[in-house]
């Protein structure tokens, strides 16, 4: 029952979160900072009340280690959301982030001196090829959209390249954070809820650096079209409603993944998260009518095929089928 509930939370929370993020970004492409800030405040407040018991519970992992982790986490979160302000389409954003396996493997080889099987290297090659195809096709779309003015088109293309560089940096930084987190859990034991709280609480002062941008978007959000909420009889600007739902669904998504990690194997978690990303991508393309060519579909298929190959799902399924066949023969 716990597993089914966790899977439901992941699909409902994460998929709907992407929808409301796109609704926000389509209206105000540069709203990434206010979205990140709202998510951090909500999750930090929840953790302060229920995880730390209003600050009375001491952390199991030293704060100094959390400071290092939080610096990386804050950087990744801000850059990932802010990249949407650099002509990065939401489908490309999702495909790029699905390539985390590449970064994990590269840094695992460099830092942890890990060695992988041939199938793992093949899967990474597939994921890399898929992301490369989608990125090149998106670059052509950016150029073709802005052919009218050479100067403006070149400037927009440069902004797009900056966005790609930001996503690449965030991908590598996220992988490095994962390795650091893995070493901490090995030394101090797993404390996922505690880490979730400190990863969102400690970076809050860092948003002072982004306060002007956050304030400007608060003003813009307040000026958006008001919508009547029948349950309470109040009218609220539509962008604030979108932001509230985005924050709540982000929390549901994170909680679902946390429950899933305690109920299932890492293979199952990877498969659920990968399938969720794929469904979010399909919904974004169909509902929001994002430009998506046959090459994009090919690149997407290659990315997810490589991801499934990396998780060895095919060998797990075939082993399960062989086991079922053996049981049937014994029954005969």
C-alpha angles and dihedrals in degrees: 000000000000092000094050090048092049092049089049091051091050095050097041096039101040098039094047090044090059090049094054092042089057091047088055095044094048091058097038112015092189097055095103094109096054090046092051092046093050092049092049093049094049096048093042091051092049091048093047090056103038105023105036096028092234092317096308096111115082117224119254091215118057115260091233089066091048090053090059092045093045093052089057094042093049091048093049094047095048095044094047092053096038091052088072087072091065103071092276111150117221095242091054089046091055094044091050093051090049086066094074089115090070093054092044092053096045094050091041089058094044101040106024095031090231123171123208138200123259091256090058092053090047091051091051090049089053093049091048091049092049094050090046092053093049092045094050092048091049090050090054090051092052091051095045092048092055103039091115095080117031094200095045091042093052091049091050091049090051089051089052091052089051088052091051090049090051092051091048092050092047090050093054093042091051090052091049090051090052091054091048091048090049092055091049092051090049091053102037104021129251115309102161098160091048091049090048091055098046092043088060101033104048096052094055094097088055090069088070085079088059096039096112093053092044092050092049091053091047087059092046092048091050090053094054122108112294117235126198116237105208095199094063100019093235132127117226130179108264094234092058089052090051090049093049092051090046091053094047094047090048089057092047089050094051092045090050092053090047093052090045092055090055095045104039143037120268088252092059092046091051092049093049093047092046092050090047091053091050093051091047089052093050092048092049091052097046102037100038093034093230113182108265122165131195087263090056090052090050092049092047092050090050092049094052093041088055091048092052090047090052092053089050090231092149093057090045092052093046091048090051091049091049089050091051090049092052091051091051092052091049090050090054 
